[in-house]
Coordinates of C-alpha atoms in Angstrom, one line a residue:
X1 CA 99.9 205.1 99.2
X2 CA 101.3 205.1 95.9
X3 CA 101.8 201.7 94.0
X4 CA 102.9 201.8 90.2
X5 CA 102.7 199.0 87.3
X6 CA 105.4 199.1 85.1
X7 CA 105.7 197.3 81.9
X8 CA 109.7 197.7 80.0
X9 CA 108.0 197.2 76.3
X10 CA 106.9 199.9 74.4
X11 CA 103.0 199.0 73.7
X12 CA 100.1 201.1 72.5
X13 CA 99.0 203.0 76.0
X14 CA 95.3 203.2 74.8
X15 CA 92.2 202.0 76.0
X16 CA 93.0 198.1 75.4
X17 CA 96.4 198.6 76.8
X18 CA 94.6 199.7 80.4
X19 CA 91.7 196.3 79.7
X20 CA 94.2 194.0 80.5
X21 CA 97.7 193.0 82.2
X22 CA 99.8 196.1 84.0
X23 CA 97.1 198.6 82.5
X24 CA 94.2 196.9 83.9
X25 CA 95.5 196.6 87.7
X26 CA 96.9 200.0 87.7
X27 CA 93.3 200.7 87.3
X28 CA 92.1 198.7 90.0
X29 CA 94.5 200.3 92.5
X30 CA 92.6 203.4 91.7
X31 CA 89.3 201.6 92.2
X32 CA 90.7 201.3 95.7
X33 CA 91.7 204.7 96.2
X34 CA 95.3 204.1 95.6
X35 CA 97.7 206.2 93.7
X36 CA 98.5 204.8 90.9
X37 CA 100.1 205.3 87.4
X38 CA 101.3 202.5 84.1
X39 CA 105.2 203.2 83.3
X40 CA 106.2 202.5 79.6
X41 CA 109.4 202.8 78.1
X42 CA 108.8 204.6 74.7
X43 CA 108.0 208.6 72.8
X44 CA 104.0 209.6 73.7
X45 CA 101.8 208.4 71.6
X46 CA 98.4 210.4 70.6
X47 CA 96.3 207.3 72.1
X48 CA 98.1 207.2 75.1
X49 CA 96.1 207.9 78.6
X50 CA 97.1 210.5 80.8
X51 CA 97.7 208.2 83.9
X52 CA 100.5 206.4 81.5
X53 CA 104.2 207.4 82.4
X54 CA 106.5 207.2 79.1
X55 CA 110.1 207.0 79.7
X56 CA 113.6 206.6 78.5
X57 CA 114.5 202.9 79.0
X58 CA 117.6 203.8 80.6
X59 CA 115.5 205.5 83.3
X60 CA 113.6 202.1 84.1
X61 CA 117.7 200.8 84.9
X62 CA 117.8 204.2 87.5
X63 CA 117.2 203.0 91.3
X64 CA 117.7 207.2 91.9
X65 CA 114.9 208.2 89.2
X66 CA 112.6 205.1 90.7
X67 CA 113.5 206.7 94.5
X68 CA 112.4 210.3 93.1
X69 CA 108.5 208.5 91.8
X70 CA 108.5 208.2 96.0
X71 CA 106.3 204.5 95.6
X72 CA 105.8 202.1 98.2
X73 CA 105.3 199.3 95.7
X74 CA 105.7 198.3 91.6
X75 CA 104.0 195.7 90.1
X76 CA 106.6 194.7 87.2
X77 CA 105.3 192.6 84.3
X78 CA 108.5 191.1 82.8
X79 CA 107.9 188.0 82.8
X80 CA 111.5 187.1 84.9
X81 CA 113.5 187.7 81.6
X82 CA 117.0 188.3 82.0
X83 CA 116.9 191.3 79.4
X84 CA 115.0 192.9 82.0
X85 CA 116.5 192.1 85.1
X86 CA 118.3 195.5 85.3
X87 CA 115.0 197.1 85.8
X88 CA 114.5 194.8 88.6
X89 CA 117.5 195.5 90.4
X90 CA 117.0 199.4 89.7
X91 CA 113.5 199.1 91.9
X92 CA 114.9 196.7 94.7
X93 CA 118.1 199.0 95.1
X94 CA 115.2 201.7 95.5
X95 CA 113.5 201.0 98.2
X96 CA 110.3 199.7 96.8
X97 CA 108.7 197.0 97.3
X98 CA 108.8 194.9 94.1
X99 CA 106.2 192.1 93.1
X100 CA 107.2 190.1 90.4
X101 CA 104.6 189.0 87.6
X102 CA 104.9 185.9 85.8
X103 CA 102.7 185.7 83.0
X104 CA 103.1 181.8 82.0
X105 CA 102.2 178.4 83.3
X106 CA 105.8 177.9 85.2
X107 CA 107.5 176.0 83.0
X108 CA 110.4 178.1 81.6
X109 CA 113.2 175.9 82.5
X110 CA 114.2 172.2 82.4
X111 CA 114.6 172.7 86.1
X112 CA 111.2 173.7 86.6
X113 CA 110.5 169.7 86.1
X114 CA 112.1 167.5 83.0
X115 CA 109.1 165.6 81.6
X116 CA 106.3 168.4 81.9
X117 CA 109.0 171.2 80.1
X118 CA 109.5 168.4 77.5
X119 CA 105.8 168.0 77.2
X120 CA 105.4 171.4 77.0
X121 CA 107.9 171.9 74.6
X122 CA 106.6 169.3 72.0
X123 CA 103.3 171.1 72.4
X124 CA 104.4 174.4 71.7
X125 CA 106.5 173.0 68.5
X126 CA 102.7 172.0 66.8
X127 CA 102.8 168.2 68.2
X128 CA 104.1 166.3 65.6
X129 CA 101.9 168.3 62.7
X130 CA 104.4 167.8 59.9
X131 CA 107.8 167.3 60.0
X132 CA 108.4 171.0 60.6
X133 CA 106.8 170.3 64.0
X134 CA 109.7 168.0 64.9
X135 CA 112.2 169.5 63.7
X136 CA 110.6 172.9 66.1
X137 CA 110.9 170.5 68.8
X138 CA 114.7 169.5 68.8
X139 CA 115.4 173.4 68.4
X140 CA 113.4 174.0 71.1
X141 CA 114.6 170.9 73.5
X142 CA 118.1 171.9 72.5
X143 CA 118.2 175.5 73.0
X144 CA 116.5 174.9 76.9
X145 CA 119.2 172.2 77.6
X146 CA 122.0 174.5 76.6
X147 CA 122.0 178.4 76.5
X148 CA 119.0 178.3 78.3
X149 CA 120.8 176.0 81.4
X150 CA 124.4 177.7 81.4
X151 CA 123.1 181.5 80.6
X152 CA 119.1 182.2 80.7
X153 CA 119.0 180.2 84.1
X154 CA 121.5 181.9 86.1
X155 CA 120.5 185.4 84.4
X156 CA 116.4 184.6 85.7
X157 CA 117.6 184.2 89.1
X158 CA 119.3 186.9 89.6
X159 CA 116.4 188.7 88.1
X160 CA 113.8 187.1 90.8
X161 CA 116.3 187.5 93.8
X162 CA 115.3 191.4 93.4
X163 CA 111.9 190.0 94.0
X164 CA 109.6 191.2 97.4
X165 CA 107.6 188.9 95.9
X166 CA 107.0 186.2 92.8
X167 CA 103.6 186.0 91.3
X168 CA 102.3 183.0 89.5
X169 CA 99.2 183.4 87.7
X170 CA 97.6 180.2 88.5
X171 CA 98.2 177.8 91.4
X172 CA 99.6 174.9 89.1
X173 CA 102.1 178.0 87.6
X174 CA 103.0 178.1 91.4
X175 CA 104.3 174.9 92.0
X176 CA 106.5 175.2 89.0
X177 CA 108.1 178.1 90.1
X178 CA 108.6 176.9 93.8
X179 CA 110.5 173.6 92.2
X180 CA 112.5 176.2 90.5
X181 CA 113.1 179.1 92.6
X182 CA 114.3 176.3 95.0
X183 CA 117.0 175.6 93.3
X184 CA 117.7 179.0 92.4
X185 CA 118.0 180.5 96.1
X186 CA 116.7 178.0 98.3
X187 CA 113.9 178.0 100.6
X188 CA 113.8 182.0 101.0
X189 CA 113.5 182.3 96.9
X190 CA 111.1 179.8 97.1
X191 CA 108.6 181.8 99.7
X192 CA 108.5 184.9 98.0
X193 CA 105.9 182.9 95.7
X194 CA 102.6 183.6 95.8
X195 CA 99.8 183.1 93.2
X196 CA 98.4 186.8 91.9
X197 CA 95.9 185.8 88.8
X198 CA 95.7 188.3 85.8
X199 CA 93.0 191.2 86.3
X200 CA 89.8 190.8 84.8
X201 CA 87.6 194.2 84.3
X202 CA 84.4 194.3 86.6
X203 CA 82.1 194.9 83.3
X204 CA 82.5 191.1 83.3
X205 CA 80.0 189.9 85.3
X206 CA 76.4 188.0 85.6
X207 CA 73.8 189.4 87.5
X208 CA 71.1 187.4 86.5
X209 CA 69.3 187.2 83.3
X210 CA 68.6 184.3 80.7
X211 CA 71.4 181.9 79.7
X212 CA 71.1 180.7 76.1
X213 CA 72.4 177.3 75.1
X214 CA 75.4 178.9 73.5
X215 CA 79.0 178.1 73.2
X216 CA 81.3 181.0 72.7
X217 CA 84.9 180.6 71.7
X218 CA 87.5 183.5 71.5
X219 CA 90.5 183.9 70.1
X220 CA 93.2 184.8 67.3
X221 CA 92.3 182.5 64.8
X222 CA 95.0 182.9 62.4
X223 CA 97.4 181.1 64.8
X224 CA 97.2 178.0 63.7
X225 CA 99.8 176.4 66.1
X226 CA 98.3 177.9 69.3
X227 CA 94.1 178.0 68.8
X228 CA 93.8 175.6 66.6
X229 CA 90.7 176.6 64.9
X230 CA 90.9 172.8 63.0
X231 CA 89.9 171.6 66.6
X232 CA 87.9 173.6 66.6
X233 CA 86.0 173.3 63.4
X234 CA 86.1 169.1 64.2
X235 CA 84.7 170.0 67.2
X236 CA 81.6 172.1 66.5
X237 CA 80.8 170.3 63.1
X238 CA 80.1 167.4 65.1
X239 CA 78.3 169.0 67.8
X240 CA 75.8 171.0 65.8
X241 CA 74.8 167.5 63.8
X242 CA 74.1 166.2 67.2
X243 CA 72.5 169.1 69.0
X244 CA 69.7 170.9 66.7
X245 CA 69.6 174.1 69.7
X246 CA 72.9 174.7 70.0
X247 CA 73.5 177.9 69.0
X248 CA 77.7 178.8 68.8
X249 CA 79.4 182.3 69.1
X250 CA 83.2 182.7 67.4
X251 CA 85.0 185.8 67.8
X252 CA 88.1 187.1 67.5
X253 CA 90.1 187.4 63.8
X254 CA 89.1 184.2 61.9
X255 CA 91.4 182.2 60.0
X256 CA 90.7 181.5 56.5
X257 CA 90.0 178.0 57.0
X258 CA 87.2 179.0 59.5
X259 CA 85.6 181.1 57.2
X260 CA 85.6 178.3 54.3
X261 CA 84.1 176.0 56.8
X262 CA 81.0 178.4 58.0
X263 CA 80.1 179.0 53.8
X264 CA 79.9 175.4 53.4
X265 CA 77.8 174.5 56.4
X266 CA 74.1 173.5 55.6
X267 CA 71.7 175.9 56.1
X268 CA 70.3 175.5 59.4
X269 CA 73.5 175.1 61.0
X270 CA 74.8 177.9 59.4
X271 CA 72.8 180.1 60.9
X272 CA 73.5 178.9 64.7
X273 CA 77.4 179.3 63.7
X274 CA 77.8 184.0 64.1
X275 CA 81.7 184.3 63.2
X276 CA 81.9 187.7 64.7
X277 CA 85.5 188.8 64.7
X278 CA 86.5 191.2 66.9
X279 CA 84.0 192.9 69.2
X280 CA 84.7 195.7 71.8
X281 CA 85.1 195.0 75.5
X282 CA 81.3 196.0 76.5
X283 CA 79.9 193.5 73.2
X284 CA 81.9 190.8 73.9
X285 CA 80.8 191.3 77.9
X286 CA 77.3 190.8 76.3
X287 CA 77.5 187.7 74.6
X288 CA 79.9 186.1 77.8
X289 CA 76.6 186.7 79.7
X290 CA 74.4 185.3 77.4
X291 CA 76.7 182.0 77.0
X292 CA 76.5 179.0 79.3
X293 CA 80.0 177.6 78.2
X294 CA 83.4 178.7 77.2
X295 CA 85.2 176.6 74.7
X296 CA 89.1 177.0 74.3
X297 CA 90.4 174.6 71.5
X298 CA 94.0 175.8 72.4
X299 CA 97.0 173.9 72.7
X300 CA 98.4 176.7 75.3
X301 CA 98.0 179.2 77.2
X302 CA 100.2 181.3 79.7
X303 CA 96.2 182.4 81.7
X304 CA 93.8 182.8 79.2
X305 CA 92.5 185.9 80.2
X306 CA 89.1 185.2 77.6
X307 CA 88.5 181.8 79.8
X308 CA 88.4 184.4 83.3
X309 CA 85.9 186.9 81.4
X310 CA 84.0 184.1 80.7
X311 CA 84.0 183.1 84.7
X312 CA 83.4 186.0 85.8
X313 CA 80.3 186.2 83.0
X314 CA 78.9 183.0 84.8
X315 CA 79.8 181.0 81.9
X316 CA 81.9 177.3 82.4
X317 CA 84.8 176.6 81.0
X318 CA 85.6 173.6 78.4
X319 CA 89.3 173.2 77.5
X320 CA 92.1 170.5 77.1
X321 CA 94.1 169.5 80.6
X322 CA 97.5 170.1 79.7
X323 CA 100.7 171.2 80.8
X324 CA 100.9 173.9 79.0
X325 CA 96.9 175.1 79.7
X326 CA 98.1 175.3 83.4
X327 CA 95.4 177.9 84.7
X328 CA 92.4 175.5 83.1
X329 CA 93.0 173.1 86.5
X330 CA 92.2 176.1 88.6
X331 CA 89.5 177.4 86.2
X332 CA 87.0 173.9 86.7
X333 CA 87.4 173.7 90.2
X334 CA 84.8 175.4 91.8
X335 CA 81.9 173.0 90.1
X336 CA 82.8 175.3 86.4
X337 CA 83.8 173.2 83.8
X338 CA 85.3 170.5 82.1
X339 CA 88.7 168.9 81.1
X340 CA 89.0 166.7 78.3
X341 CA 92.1 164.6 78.2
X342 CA 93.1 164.3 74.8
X343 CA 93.2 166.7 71.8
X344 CA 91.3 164.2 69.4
X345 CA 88.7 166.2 68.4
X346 CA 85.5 163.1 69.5
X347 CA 87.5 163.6 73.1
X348 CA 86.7 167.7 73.0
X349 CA 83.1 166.8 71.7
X350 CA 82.3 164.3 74.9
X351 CA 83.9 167.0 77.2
X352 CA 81.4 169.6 75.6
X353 CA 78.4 167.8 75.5
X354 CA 78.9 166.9 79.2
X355 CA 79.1 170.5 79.8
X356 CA 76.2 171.4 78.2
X357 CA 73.8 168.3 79.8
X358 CA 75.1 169.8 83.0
X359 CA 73.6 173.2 82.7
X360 CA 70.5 171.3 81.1
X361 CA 70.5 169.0 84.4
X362 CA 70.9 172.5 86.4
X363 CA 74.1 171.4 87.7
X364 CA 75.9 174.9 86.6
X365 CA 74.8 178.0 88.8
X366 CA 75.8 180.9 87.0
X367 CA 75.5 183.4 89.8
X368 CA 77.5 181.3 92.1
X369 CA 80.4 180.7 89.3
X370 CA 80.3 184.5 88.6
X371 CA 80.7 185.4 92.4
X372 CA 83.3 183.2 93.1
X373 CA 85.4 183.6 90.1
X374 CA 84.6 187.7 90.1
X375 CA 85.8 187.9 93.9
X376 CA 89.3 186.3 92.5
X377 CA 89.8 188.2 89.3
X378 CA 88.1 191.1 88.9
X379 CA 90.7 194.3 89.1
X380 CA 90.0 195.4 92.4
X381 CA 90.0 192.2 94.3
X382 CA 93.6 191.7 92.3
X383 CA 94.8 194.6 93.2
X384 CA 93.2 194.2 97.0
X385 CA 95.5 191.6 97.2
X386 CA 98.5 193.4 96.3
X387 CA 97.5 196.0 98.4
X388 CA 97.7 193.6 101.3
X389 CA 101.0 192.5 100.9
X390 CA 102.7 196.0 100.3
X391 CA 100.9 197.2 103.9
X392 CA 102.5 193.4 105.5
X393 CA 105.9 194.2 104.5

């Protein structure tokens, strides 16, 4: 069996390209003994690894050089783009059975449902933060209820009709897309869909060991609109006056603000505040599985691939329900985390706290949330899954 991952965007084919997305379930097909190689449009790179496939773009577009790869199945991450939907059609008109990945939360059309893809759309303009935030917000509304109605609408379904099948990264994603898909192509669009999560690598994982009263938060702190590391400086300043153990773990690229805001912390708390910035995959595996919680500050994510490491690390997750933080439903439900319903920061505090008393009350099982979450997410139970349906078709 041969089943390839294609991605039509000319990335870096390194190591981090293969941790993640396309990269990282190519590599859990081959965990499973299937055949399998990453297809990039692009010229070779020196980083690249040898089981990545560079291309001419105009090749991707070729159902005869797809039908010469011989495949029984592509997993396609263009996100149902109607730049792409060429490459699509190239694969259906092949032969080969085509899955679909959507990598948001399944609201990329008024018609996906009015008052969440407002919602969403105020949220993703900054929520009223200055008056650049509304003004982000009519362009945003405006552009959805025109081109995005009478041309990206009609252009994404014919993209997804080339679909074998549609894969939403979270449940919640799912029932977007089946609102939408309906109205695309009716009931036989709408059961193609099926929920496919993003891969997460096995070195995430908890075994056993100690569990420190630790909070770790991850992320690219420099984008203000999206992580907002304000939150989260509100939001830990308040808890480490509170709780004299806590001990909290930043990493990821930190904003300047976050920086100002550790030099000017008292002492003692300080030095339970380590801003770490970036760490490799097998460091930052280490401190998930050290960690009892996960704390996102975002206003939105399309998975929130950090929050399933953390899972799979037998950590909880904290984060804000949202429309736009679609997976975070799914990511609590299995007795491993909490929702806070409000971005005031006092609201994020509460929802933390609880967390924490939780694993002090022994309420949290670590190996339990780690087993469940790892037998969901981790690259060869992903790509088990896609497995399954190829061999049904």
């Amino acid at each position: 069996m041969r089943i390839f991952t294609c991605t039509p965007v000319a990335f870096g084919g390194g190591p981090d390209f293969f941790a993640r997305d396309s990269g990282l379930l190519c590599r859990g097909f081959q965990a499973m003994g299937i055949e399998s190689r990453a297809v990039m449009p692009g010229p070779t790179a020196p980083e690249d690894e040898a089981d990545l496939i560079r291309t001419e773009f105009s090749n991707l577009e070729s159902a005869k050089w797809w039908r010469a790869q011989e495949l029984n199945g592509v997993v396609l991450y263009a996100w149902g783009r109607p730049r792409f939907r060429k490459v699509a059609r190239a694969i259906h008109d092949a032969g080969i059975f085509l899955v679909l990945n959507q990598d948001n939360g399944g609201l990329v059309s008024p018609l996906a449902g009015v008052r969440d893809w407002f919602a969403e759309q105020w949220i993703l303009a900054g929520q009223g933060r200055g008056l650049g935030a509304w003004w982000r917000f009519f362009q945003l509304s405006m552009r959805g209820l025109s081109i995005g109605l009478l041309l990206t609408d009609p252009l994404r379904a014919a993209h997804l009709k080339h679909s074998d099948v549609i894969a939403c990264v979270s449940p919640k994603a799912a029932v977007h897309y089946k609102r939408l898909c309906r109205i695309y192509g009716g009931a036989d669009l709408e059961e193609r869909i099926r929920v496919i999560p993003h891969a997460v690598e096995s070195q995430f994982r908890f075994d056993g060991g100690i569990k420190r009263r630790q909070i770790v938060c991850v992320g690219r702190w420099n984008d203000i609109v999206q992580k907002r590391p304000w939150l989260l400086i509100e939001a830990i300043g308040s808890l480490l006056l509170k709780d004299q153990e806590l001990v909290v773990v930043i990493v990821g690229s930190p904003a300047p603000s976050l920086l100002d805001w550790h030099d000017d912390l008292p002492e003692q708390q300080r030095e339970r505040v380590q801003i770490q910035g970036r760490l490799d995959r097998g460091e930052l595996a280490e401190v998930l599985a050290a960690s009892q919680v996960f704390y996102s500050p975002s206003a939105f994510e399309s998975f929130g691939i950090a929050a399933a490491e953390a899972l799979c690390s037998g950590c909880s997750v904290v984060a804000e329900r949202s429309v736009s933080m679609a997976s975070f439903e799914w990511f609590v439900s299995e007795n491993s985390g909490t929702l806070t319903e409000d971005h005031d920061p006092q609201a994020h505090v509460f929802a933390i706290d609880a967390e924490l008393t939780a694993w002090a009350n022994g309420e949290r099982d670590p190996l339990r949330i780690a087993a469940i979450w790892g037998e969901r997410l981790h690259a060869d139970a992903v790509a088990a899954k896609v497995v399954k349906m190829v061999r049904e078709r």
